[in-house]
mmCIF file of C-alpha atoms in Angstrom:
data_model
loop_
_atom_site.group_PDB
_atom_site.id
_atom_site.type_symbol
_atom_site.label_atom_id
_atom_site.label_comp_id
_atom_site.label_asym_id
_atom_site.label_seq_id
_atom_site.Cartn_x
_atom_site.Cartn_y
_atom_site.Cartn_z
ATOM 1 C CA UNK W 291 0.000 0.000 0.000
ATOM 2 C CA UNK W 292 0.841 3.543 -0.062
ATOM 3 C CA UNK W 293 3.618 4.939 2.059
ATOM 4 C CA UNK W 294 2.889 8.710 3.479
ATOM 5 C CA UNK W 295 5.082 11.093 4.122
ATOM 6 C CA UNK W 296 2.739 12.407 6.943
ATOM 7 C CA UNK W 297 -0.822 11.075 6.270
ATOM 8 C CA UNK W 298 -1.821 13.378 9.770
ATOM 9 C CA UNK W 299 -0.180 15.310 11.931
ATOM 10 C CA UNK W 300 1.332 13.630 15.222
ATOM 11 C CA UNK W 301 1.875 16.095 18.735
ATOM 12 C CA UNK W 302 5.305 16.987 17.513
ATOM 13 C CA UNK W 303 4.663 18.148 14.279
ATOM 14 C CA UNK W 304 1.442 20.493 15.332
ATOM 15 C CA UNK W 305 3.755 21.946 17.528
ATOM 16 C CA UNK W 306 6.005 22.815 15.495
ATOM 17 C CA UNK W 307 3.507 24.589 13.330
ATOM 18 C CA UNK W 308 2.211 26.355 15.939
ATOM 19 C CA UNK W 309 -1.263 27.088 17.471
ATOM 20 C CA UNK W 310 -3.332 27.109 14.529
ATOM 21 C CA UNK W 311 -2.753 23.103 14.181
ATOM 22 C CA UNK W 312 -3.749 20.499 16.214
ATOM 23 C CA UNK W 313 -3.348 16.724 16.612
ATOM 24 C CA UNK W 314 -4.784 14.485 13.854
ATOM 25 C CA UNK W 315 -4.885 17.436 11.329
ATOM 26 C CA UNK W 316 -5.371 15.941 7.942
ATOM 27 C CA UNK W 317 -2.326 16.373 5.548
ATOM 28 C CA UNK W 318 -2.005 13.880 2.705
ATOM 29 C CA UNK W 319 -5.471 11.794 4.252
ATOM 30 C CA UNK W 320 -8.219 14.153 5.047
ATOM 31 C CA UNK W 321 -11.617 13.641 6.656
ATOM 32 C CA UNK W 322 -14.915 14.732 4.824
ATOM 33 C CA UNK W 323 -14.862 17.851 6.966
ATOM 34 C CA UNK W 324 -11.052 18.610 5.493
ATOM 35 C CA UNK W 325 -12.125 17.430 1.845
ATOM 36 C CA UNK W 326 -15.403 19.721 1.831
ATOM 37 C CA UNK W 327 -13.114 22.822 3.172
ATOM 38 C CA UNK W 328 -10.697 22.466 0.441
ATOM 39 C CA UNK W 329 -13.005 23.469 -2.285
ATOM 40 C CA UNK W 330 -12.055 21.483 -4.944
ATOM 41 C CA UNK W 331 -13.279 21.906 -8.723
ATOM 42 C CA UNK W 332 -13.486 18.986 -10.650
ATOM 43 C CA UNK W 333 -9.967 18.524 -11.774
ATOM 44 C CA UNK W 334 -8.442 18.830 -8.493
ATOM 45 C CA UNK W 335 -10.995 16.105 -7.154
ATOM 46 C CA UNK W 336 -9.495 14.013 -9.611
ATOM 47 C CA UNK W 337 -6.279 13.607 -6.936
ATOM 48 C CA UNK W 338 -8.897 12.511 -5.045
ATOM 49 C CA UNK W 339 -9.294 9.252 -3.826
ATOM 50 C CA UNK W 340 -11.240 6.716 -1.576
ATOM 51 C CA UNK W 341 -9.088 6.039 1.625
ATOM 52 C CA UNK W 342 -9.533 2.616 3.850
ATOM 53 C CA UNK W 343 -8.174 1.611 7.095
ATOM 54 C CA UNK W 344 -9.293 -1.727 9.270
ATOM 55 C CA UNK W 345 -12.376 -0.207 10.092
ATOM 56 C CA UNK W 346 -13.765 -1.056 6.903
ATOM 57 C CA UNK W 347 -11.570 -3.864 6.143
ATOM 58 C CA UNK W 348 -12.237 -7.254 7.644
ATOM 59 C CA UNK W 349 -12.024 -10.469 7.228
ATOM 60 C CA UNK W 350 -14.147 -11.536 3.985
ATOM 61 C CA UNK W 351 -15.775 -8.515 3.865
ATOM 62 C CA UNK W 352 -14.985 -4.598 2.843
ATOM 63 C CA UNK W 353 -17.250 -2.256 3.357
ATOM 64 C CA UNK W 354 -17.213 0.554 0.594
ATOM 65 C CA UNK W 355 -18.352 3.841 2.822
ATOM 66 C CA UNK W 356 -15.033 5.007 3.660
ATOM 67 C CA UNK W 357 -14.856 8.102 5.913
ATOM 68 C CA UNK W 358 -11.290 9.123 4.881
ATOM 69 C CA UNK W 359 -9.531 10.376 1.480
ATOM 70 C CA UNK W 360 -6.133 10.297 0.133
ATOM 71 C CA UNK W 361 -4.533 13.031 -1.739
ATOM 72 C CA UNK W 362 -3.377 11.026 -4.533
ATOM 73 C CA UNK W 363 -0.237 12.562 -5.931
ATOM 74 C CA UNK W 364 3.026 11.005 -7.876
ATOM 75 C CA UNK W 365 6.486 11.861 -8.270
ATOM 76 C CA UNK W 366 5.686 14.041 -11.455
ATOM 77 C CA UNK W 367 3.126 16.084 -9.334
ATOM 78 C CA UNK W 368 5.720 18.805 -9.104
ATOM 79 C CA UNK W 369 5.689 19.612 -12.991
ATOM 80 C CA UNK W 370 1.937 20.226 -12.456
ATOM 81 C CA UNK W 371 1.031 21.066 -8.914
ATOM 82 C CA UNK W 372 -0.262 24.543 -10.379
ATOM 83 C CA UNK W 373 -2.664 22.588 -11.877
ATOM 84 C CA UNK W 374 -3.995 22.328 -8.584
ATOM 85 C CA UNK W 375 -4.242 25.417 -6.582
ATOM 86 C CA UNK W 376 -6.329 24.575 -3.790
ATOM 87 C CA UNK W 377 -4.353 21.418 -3.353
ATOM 88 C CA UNK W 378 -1.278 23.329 -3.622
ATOM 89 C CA UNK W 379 -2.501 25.778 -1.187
ATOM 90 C CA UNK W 380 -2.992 22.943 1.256
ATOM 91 C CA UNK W 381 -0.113 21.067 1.084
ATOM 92 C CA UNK W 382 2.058 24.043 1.007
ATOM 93 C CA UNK W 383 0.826 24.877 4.678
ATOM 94 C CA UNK W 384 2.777 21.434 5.885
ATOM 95 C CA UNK W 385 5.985 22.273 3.555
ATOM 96 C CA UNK W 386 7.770 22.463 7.172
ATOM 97 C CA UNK W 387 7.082 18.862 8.503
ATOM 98 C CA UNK W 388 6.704 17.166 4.998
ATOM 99 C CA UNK W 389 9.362 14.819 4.279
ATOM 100 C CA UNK W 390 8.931 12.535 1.512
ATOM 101 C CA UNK W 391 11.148 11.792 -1.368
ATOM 102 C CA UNK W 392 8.612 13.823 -3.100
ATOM 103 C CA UNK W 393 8.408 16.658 -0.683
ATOM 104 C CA UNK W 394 5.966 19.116 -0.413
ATOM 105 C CA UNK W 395 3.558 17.522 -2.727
ATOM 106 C CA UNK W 396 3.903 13.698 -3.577
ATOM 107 C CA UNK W 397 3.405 10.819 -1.665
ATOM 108 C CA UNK W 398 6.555 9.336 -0.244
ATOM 109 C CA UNK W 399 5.784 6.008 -2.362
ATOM 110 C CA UNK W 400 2.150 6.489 -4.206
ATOM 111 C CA UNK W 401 2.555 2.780 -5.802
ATOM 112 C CA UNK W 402 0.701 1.381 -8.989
ATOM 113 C CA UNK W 403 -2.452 2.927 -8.825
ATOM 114 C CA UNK W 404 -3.854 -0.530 -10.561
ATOM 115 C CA UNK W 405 -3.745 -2.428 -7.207
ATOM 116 C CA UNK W 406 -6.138 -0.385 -5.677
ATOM 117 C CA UNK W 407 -8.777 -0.422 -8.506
ATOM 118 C CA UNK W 408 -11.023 -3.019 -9.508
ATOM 119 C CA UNK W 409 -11.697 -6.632 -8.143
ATOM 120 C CA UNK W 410 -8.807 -7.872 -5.534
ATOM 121 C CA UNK W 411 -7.884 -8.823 -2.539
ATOM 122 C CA UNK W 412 -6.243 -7.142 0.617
ATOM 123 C CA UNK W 413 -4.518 -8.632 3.068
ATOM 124 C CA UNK W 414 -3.843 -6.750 7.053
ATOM 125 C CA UNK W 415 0.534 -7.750 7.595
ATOM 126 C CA UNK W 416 -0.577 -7.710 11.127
ATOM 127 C CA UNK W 417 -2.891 -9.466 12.941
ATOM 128 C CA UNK W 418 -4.202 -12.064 15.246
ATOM 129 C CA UNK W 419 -5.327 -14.075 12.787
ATOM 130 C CA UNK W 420 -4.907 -13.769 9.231
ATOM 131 C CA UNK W 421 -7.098 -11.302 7.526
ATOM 132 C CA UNK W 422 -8.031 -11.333 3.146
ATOM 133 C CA UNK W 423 -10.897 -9.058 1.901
ATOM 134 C CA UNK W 424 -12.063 -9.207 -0.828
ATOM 135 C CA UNK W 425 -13.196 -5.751 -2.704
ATOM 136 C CA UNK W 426 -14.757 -5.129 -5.884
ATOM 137 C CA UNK W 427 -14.900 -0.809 -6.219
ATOM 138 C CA UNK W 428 -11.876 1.400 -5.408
ATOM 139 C CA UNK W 429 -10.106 1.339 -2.577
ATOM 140 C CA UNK W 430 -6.763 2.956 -1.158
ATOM 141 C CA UNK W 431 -4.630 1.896 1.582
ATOM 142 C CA UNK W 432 -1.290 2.199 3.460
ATOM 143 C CA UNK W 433 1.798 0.036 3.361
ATOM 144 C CA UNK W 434 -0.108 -1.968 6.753
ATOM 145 C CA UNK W 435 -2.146 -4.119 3.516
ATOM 146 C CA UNK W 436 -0.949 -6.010 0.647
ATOM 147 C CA UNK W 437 -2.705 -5.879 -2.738
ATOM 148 C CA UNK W 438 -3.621 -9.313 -4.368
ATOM 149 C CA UNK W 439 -4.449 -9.352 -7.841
ATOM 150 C CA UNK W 440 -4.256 -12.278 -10.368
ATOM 151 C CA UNK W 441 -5.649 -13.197 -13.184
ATOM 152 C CA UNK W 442 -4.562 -17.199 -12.446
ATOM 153 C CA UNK W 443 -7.846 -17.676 -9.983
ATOM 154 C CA UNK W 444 -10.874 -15.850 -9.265
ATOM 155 C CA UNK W 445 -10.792 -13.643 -6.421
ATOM 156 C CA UNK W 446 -13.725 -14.534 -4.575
ATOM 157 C CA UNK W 447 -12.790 -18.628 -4.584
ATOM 158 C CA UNK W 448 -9.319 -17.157 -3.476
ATOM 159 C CA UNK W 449 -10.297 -15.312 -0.793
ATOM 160 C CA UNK W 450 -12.624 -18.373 1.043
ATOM 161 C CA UNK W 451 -8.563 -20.706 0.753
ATOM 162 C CA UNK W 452 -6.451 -17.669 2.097
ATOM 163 C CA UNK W 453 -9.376 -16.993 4.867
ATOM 164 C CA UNK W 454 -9.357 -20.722 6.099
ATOM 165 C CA UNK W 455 -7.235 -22.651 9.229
ATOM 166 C CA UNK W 456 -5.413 -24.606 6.762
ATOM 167 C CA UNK W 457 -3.497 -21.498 5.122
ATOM 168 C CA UNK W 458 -3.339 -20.067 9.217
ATOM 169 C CA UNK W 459 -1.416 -22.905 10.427
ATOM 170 C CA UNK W 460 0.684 -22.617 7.016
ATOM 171 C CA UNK W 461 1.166 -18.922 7.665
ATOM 172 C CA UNK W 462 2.617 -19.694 11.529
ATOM 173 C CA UNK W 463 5.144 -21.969 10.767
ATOM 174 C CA UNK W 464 6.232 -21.006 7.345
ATOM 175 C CA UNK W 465 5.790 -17.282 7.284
ATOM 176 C CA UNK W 466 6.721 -14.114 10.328
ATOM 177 C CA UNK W 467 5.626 -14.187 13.860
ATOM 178 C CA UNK W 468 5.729 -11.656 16.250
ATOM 179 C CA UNK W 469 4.706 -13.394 19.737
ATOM 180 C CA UNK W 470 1.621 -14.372 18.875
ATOM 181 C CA UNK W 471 0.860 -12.671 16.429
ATOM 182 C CA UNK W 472 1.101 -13.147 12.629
ATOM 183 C CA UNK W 473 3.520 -10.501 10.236
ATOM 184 C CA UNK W 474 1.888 -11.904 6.592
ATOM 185 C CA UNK W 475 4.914 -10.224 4.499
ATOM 186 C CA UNK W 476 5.149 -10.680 0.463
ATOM 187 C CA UNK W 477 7.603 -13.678 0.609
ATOM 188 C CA UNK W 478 4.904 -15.940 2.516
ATOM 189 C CA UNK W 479 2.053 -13.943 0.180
ATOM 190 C CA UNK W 480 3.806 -15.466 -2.613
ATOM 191 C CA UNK W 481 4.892 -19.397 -1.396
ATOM 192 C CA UNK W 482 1.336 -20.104 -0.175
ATOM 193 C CA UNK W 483 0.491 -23.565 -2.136
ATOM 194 C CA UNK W 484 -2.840 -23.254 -3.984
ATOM 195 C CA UNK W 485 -4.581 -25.389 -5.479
ATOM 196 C CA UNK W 486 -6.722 -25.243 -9.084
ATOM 197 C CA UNK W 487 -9.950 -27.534 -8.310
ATOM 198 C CA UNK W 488 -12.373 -28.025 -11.499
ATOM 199 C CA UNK W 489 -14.916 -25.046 -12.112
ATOM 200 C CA UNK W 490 -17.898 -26.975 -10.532
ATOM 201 C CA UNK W 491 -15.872 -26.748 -6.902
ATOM 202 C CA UNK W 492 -14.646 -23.198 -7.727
ATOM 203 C CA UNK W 493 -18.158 -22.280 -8.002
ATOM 204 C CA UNK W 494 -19.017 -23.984 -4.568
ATOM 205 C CA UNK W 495 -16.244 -21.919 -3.321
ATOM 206 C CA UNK W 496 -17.482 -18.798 -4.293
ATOM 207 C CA UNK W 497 -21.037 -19.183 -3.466
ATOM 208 C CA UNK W 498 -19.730 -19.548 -0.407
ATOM 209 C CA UNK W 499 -17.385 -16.340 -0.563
ATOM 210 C CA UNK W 500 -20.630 -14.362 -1.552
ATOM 211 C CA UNK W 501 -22.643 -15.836 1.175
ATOM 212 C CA UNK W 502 -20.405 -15.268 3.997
ATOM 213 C CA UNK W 503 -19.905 -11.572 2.491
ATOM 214 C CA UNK W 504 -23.241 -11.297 2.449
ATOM 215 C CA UNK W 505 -24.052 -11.974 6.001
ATOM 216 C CA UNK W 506 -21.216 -9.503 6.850
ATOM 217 C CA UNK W 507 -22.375 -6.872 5.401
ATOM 218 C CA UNK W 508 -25.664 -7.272 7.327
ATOM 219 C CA UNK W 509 -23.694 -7.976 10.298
ATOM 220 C CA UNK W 510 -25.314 -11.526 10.531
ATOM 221 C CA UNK W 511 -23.341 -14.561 12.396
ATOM 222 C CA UNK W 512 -21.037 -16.199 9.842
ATOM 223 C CA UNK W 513 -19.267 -18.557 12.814
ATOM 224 C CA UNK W 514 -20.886 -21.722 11.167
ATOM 225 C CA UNK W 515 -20.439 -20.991 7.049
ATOM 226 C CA UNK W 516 -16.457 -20.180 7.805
ATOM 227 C CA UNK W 517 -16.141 -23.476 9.745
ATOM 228 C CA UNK W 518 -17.674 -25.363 6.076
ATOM 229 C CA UNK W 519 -15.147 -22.856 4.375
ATOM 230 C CA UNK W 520 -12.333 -25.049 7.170
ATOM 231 C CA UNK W 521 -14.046 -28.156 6.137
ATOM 232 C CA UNK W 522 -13.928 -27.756 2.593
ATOM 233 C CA UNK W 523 -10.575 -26.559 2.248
ATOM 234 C CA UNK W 524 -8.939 -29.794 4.234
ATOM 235 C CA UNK W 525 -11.324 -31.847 2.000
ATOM 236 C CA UNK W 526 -9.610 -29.649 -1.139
ATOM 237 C CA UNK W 527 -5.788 -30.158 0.211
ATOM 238 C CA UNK W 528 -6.961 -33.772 0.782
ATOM 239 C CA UNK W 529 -5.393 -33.842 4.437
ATOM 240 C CA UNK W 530 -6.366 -37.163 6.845
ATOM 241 C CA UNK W 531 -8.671 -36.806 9.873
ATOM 242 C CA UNK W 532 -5.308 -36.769 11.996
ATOM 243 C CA UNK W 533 -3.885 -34.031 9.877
ATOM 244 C CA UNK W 534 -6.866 -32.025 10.157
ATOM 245 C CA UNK W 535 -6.807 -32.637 14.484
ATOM 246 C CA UNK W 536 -3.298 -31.044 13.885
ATOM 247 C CA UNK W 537 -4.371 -27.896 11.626
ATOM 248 C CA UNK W 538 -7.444 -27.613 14.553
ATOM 249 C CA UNK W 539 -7.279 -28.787 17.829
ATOM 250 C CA UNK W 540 -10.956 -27.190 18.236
ATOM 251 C CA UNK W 541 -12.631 -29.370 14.850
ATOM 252 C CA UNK W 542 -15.921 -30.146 16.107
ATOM 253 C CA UNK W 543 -16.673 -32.860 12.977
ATOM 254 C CA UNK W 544 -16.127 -36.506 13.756
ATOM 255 C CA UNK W 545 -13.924 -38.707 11.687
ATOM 256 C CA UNK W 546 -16.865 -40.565 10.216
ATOM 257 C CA UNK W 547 -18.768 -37.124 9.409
ATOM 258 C CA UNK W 548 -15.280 -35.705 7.884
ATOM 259 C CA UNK W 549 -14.641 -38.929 5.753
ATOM 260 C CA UNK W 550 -17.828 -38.712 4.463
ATOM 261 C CA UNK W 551 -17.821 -35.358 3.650
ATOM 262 C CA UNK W 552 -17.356 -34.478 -0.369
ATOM 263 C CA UNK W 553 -16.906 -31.093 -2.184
#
């Protein structure tokens, strides 16, 4: 994701601008109070783009009413800053504290603006547990998410593998921890074994995706669906009943219900 030079302003820095800046001050992400003050016309809302944090980013599930915006500029942005006035204006009251490569007006590292457009998946470095949402519309985010995008499986059956216990208990022992918590970097990102089931169970997978995103987004219990997306995905890696125990201590299904099972 992108990397800010200052996205707001921390205690130090409004100090040092003095009293007419306070804490949390938007610089390169604003709030909709800070975007409707700026007054943009149409081409400098063009820099403007939908900003997401955690709070709308969960497991599964992305909701698209963000509450935050990034000031979407590039290296170039310097040849054409004038372009922007009001931006300009803006940015140019932070020129003290700014310190990007790209300083006063670009993004410290604004990244290929393709991973944050269309269908794909994010997924949170840190976390308890690992976290992959799937999103469909636009959506901008720091350096704390990776961007998945691939052409090689659809996203949706993608998201239900990455999401299950099986790719978990991959993640702990062959990618970062840190205590007990997980640090999903691009190396593990990239070594996760997947596997290419025939379109009729990719299509069971993603019925499933939808469902679960579904319920989600009306904040319904999805406890039991994601413990069928555990099931299934042992069934798909073909692991025993005793591999499975491993993977889960806390698998509920008996070894007669679990060899029985079929995708």
């Amino acid at each position: 994701g992108i990397v800010f030079p200052q996205n707001k302003l921390n205690k130090k820095s409004a100090k040092k601008l003095g009293d007419n800046y306070k804490l949390n001050d938007g610089v390169f992400q604003i709030n909709n109070n800070e975007l409707n003050e700026l007054c943009l016309d149409k081409n400098e809302l063009s820099l403007i783009k939908p900003f997401y944090t955690s709070t709308e980013l969960s497991r599964f599930y992305g909701n698209e009413n963000n509450k935050e915006w990034v000031i979407y500029t590039e290296s170039d942005i310097k040849n054409t800053i004038n372009l922007y006035p009001n931006i300009k204006t803006h940015l140019d009251n932070f020129s003290e504290i700014i310190t990007s490569d790209n300083q006063p007006y670009g993004l410290h590292r604004s990244r290929n603006e393709r991973f944050f457009q269309g269908e794909k998946i994010f997924s949170l470095r840190k976390n308890i547990i690992p976290q992959f949402t799937y999103t469909n519309f636009d959506c901008y985010v720091s350096q704390t998410f990776y961007s998945i995008k691939t052409d090689r499986f659809n996203l949706q059956y993608l998201t239900v593998i990455l999401n299950s216990k099986l790719i978990a208990f991959w993640l702990r022992y062959k990618g970062k921890m840190q205590g007990s918590n997980y640090q999903i970097d691009k190396e593990p990102l990239l070594n996760i074994p997947l596997k290419m089931p025939n379109t009729i169970i990719q299509n069971t997978f993603m019925l499933l995706a939808n469902k679960i995103i579904a319920d989600k987004k009306n904040e319904d219990d999805t406890i039991a669906l994601e413990r069928q997306v555990d099931v299934m995905v042992c069934k798909l890696y073909e692991l025993t009943y005793a591999e499975v125990l491993i993977v889960d201590e806390e698998f509920a299904m008996s070894e007669v219900e679990y060899n029985n099972f079929e995708l």
